[in-house]
Coordinates of C-alpha atoms in Angstrom, one line a residue:
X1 CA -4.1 -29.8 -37.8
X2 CA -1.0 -31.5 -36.0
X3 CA 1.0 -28.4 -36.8
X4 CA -1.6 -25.9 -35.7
X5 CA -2.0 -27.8 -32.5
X6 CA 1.7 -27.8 -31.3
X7 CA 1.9 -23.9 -32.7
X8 CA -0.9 -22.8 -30.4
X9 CA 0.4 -24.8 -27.5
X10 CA 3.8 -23.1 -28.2
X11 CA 2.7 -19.9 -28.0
X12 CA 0.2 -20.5 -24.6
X13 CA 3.7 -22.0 -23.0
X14 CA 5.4 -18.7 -24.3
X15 CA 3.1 -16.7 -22.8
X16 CA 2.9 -18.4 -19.3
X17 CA 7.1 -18.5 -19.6
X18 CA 6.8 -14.6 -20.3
X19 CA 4.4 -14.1 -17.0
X20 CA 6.5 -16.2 -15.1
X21 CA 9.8 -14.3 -15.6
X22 CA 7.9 -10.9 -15.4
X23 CA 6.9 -12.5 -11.9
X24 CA 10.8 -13.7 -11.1
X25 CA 11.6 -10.0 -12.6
X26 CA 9.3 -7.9 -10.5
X27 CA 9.9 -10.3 -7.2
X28 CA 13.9 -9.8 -8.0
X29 CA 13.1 -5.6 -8.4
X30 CA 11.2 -5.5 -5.3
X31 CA 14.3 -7.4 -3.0
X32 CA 16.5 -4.4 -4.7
X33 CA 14.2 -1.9 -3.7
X34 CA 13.4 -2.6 -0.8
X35 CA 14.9 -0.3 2.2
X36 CA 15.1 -3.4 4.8
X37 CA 12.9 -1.3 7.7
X38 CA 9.3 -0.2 8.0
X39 CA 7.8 2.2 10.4
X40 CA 4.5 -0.5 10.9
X41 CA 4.2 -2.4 14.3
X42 CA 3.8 -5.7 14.3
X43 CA 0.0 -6.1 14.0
X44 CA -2.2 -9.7 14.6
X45 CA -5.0 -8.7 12.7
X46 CA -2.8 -9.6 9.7
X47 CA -3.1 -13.1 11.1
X48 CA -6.8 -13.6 12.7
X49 CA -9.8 -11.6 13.0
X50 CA -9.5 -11.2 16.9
X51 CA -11.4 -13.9 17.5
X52 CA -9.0 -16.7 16.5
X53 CA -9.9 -17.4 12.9
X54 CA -6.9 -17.5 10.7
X55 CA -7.5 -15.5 7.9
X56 CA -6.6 -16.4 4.4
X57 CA -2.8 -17.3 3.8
X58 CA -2.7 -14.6 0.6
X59 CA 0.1 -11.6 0.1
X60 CA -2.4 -8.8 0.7
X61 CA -3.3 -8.5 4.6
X62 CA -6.7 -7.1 6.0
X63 CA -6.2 -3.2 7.6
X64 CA -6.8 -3.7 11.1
X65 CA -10.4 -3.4 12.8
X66 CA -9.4 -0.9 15.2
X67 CA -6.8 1.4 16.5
X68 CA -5.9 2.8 19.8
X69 CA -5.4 6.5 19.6
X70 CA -5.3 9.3 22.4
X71 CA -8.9 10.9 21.1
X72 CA -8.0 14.5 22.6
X73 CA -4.5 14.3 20.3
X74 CA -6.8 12.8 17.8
X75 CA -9.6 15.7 17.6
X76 CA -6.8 18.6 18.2
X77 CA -4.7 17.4 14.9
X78 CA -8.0 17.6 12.8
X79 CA -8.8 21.0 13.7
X80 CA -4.8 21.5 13.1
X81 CA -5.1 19.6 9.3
X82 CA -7.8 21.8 8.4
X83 CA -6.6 25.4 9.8
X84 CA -5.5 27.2 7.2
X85 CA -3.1 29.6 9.7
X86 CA -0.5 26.8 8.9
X87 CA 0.2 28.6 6.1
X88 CA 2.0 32.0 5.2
X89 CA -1.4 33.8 4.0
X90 CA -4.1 32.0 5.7
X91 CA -5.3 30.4 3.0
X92 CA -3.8 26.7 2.7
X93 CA -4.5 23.7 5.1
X94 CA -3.6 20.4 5.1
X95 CA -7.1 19.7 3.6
X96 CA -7.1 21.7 0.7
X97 CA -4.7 19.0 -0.7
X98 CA -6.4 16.1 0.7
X99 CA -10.1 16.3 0.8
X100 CA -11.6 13.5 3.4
X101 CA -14.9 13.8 1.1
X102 CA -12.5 12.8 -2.6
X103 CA -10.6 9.8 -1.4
X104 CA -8.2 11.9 0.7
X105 CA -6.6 13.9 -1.8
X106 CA -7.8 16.6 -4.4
X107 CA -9.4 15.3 -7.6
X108 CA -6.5 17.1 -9.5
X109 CA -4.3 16.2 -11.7
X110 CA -0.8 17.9 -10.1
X111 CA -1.8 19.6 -6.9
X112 CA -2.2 23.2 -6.3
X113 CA -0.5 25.5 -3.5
X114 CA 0.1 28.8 -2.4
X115 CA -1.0 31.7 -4.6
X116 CA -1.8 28.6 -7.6
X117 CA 1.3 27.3 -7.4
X118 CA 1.9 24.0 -9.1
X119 CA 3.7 21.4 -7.0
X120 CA 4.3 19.5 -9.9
X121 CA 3.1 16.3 -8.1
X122 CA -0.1 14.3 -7.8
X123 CA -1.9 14.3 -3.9
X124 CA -1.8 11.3 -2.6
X125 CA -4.7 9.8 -0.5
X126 CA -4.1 10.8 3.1
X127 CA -6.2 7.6 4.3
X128 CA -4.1 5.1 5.7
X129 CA -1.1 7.2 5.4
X130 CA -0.2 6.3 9.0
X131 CA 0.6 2.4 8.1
X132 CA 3.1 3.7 5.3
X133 CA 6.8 2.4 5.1
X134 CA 8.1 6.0 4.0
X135 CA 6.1 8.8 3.2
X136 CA 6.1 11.3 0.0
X137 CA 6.3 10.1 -3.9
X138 CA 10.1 10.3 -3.8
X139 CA 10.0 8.4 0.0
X140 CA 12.1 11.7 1.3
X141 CA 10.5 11.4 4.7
X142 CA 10.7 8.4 7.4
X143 CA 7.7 9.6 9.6
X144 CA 4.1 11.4 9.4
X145 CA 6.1 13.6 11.7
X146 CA 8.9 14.4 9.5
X147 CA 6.6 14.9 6.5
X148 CA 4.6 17.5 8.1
X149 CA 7.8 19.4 7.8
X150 CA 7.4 19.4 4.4
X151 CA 4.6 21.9 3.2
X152 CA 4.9 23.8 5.8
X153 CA 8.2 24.9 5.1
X154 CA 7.8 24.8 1.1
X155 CA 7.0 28.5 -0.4
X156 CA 5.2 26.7 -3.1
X157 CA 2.5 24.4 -0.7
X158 CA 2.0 26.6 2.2
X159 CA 4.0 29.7 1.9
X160 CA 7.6 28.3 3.8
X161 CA 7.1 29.6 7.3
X162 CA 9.2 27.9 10.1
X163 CA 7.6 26.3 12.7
X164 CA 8.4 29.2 15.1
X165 CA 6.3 31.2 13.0
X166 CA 2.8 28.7 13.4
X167 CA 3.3 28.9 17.3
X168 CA 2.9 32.6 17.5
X169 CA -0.3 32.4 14.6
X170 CA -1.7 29.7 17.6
X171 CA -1.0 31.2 20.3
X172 CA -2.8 34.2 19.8
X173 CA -6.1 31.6 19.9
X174 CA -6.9 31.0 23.7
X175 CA -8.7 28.1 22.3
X176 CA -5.9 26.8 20.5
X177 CA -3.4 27.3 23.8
X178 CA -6.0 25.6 26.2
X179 CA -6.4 22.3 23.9
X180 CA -2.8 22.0 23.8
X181 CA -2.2 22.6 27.4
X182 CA -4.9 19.9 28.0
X183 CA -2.8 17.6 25.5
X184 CA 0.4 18.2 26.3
X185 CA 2.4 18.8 29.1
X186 CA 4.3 21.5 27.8
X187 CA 1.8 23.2 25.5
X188 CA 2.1 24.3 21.7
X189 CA 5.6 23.4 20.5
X190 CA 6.1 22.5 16.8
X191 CA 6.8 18.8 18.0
X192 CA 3.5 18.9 19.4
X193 CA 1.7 20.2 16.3
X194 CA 3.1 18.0 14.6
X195 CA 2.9 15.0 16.9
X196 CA -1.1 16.0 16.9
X197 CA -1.4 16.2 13.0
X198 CA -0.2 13.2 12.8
X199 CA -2.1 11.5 15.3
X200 CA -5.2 12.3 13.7
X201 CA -3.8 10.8 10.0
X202 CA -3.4 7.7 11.7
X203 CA -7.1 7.3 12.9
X204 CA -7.6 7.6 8.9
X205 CA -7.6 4.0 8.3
X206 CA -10.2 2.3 6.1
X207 CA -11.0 -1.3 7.4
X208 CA -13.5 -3.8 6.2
X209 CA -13.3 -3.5 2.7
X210 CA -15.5 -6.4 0.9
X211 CA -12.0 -7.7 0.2
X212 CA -10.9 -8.0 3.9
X213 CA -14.3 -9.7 4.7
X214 CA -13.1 -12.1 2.0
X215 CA -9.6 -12.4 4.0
X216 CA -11.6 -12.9 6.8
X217 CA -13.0 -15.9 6.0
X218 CA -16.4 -14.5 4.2
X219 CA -16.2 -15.7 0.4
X220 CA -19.4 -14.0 -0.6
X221 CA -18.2 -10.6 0.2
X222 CA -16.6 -10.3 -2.8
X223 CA -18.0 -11.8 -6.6
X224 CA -16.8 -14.2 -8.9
X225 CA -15.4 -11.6 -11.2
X226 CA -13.2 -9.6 -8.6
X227 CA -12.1 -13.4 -7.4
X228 CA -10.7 -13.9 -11.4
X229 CA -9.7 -10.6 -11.5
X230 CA -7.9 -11.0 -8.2
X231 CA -5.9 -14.3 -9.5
X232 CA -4.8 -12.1 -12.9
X233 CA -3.5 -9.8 -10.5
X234 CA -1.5 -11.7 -9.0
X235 CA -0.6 -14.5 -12.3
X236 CA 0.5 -11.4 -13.8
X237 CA 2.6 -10.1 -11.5
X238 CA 1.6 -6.8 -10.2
X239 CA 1.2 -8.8 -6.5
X240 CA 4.8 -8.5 -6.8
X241 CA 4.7 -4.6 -6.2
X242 CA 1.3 -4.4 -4.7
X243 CA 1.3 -6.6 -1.7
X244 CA 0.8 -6.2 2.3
X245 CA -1.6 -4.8 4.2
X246 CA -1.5 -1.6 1.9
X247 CA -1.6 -3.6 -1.7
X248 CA 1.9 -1.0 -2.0
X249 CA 2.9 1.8 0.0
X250 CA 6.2 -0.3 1.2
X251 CA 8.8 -0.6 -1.6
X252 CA 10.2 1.7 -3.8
X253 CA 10.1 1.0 -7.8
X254 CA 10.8 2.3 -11.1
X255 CA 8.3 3.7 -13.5
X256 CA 9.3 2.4 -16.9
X257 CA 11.2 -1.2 -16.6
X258 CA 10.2 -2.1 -19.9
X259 CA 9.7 1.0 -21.9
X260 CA 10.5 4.8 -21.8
X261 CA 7.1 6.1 -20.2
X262 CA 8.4 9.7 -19.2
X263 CA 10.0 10.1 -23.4
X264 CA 6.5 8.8 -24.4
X265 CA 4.3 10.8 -22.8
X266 CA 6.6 13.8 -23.0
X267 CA 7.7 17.5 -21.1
X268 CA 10.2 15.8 -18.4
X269 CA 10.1 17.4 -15.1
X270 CA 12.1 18.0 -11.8
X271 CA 9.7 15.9 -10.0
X272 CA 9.7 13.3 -12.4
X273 CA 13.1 12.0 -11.4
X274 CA 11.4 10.5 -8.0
X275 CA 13.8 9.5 -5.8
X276 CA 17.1 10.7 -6.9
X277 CA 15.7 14.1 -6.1
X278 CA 16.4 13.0 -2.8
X279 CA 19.6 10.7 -3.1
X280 CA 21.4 12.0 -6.3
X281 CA 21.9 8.5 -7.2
X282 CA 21.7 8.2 -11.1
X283 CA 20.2 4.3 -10.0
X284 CA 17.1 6.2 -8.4
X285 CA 16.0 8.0 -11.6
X286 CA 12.6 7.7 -12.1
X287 CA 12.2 6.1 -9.4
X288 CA 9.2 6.3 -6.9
X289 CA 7.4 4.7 -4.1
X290 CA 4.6 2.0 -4.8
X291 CA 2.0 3.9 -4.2
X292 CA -1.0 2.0 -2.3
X293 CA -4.0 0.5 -3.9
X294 CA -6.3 1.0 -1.0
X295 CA -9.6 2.7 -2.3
X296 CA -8.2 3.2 -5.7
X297 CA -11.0 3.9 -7.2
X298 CA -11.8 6.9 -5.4
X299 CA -8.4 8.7 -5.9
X300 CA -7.8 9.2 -9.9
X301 CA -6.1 10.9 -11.6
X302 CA -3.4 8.6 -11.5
X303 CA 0.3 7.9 -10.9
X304 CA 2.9 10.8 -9.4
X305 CA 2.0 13.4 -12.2
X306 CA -2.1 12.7 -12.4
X307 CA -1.4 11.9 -15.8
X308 CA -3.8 8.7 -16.5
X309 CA -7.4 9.8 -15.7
X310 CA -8.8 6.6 -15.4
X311 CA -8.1 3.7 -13.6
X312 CA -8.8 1.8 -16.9
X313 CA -5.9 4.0 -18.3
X314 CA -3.7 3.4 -15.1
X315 CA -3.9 -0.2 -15.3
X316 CA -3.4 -0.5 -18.8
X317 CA 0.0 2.0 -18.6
X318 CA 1.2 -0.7 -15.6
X319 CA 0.7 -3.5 -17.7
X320 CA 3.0 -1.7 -20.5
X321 CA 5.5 0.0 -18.7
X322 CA 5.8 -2.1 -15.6
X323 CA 5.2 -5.9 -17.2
X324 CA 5.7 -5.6 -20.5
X325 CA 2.4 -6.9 -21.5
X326 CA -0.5 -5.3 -23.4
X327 CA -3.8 -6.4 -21.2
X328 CA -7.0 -7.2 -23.1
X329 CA -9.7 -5.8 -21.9
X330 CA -11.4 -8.7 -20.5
X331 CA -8.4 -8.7 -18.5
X332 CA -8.6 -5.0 -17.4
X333 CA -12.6 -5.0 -16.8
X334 CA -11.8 -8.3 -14.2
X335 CA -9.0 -6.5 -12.1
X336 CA -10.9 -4.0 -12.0
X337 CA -13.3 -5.7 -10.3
X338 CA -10.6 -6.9 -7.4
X339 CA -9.9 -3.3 -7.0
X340 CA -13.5 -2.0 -6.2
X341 CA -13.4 -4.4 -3.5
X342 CA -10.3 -2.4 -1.8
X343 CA -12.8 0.7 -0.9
X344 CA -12.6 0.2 2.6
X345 CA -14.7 2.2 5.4
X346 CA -14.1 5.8 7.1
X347 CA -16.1 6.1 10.5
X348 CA -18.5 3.1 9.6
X349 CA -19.0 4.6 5.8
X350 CA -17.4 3.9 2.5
X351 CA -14.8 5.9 1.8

């Protein structure tokens, strides 16, 4: 019985020795990762509710009550996100990627463009977009401005017109000329398209989720299973990746540090080399940025290439591939629970 006793206390201080240097690991990957700037202003909510109580001294930060936002640039970029004359045939818009009504992206698996088209890449969630560190799976652009450049000018997404070529579709709408006019002193330019696209993806944000309220002070907005599932989530390490205000969306990361998970699953593609797509470096192989956990559970399929349909699946893959553990389902079923909690509000509604 003596023997037994030490074994099983052996292999309980293994396992907590294994979590803790998956922690040290993951902590260590992030400081390499990390690009040393962000694009986010300094923001007090992340410190009290407005009304000076100090929210709770944890690694994930409430999204901020409000915003302030030029309305008039804000409703002119959401007729601009959903006009499909951004694209070559008038057929593609910035919604037909990400649908407000799915989570802000698509439902698919690997998104579809112009003509079918297979971008090879999984849409991700538009909401909250304008609190990200860098923008784009592979983090190839700094600003929503600069990434509006991107499927606009791609053959595959929205038929690669210049920008030129949207002024001249707009300006043959009176209706189109007189809203800019009102915005903007010197009318429709692709700066201001831009500028006014992305004006309206920042008033996407998705506060007071039951886990903010918990931030906040309010320990009955979320229950006793997403509280354990919460302090797994964190014992375990994925807090490492999936901190901030954004539980992710600042760091970059590699998808497989302890295991092969594009040999695994198979059929290698261009986009699944991430980042060195964009630097050429053989370090940035595989690697992507951490995508946000912010209303997870209304965004599946999963991951850059939509490949786990479940968030059951997703979390289990992380455990394998990014900690090197295989989570019991107890486990799963609890963090799970945390991550209901991050479904935040659109307007006063659930996402």
């Amino acid at each position: 019985m003596g023997k037994l006793f030490v074994l099983k206390k052996f292999k309980k201080l293994s396992t907590l020795v294994l979590l803790f240097c998956v922690t040290i690991f993951a902590a260590w990957g992030m400081t390499w990762m990390w690009d040393g700037t962000s694009n986010i202003s300094s923001i007090s909510d992340a410190d009290t509710n407005g009304s000076g109580v100090v929210l709770a001294a944890e690694p994930i930060h409430p999204i901020p009550l409000t915003q302030d936002l030029d309305e008039e640039k804000v409703a002119l970029g959401e007729r601009l996100f959903h006009e499909p004359k951004l694209s070559i045939n008038d057929t593609i818009s910035c919604a037909t990627c990400h649908l407000l009504d799915k989570g802000g992206t698509d439902g698919l698996g690997t998104s579809l463009g112009m003509q079918g088209s297979n971008t090879g890449l999984n849409s991700p969630t538009v909401f909250n977009s304008g609190f990200h560190w860098r923008l784009n799976w592979d983090g190839s652009a700094a600003t929503l401005e600069e990434q509006a450049d991107g499927p606009v000018a791609a053959a595959k997404e929205m038929g690669g017109m210049s920008w030129e070529d949207v002024i001249d579709k707009l300006k043959r709408s009176t209706d189109y000329v007189s809203a800019f006019n009102r915005a903007y002193d010197d009318g429709v330019t692709g700066d201001n398209i831009k500028d006014a696209i992305s004006i309206f993806q920042r008033s996407l944000y998705t506060p007071n989720a039951p886990f903010d309220r918990y931030l906040r002070g309010d320990e009955n907005a979320i229950s006793d299973d997403a509280k354990a599932g919460y302090n797994l989530f964190k014992s375990y390490g994925c807090i490492t990746c999936h901190q901030g205000m954004l539980v992710g969306g600042n760091m970059f990361q590699k998808v497989g540090i302890f295991g092969d998970y594009f040999a695994d699953r198979g059929n290698v593609i261009k986009s699944d080399l991430g980042r060195y797509n964009v630097t050429q470096d053989d370090s940035d192989r595989h690697v992507f940025k951490v995508p946000s956990l912010r209303n997870i559970t209304r965004t599946a399929p999963y991951f850059h290439d939509g490949n786990p349909k479940t968030l059951d699946e997703a979390i289990k893959l992380m455990g394998q591939y990014q900690l090197g553990v295989d989570l019991p389902q107890e486990d799963v079923d609890l963090i799970m629970q945390f991550l209901i909690t991050l479904t935040g509000e659109y307007q006063g509604k659930p996402v």
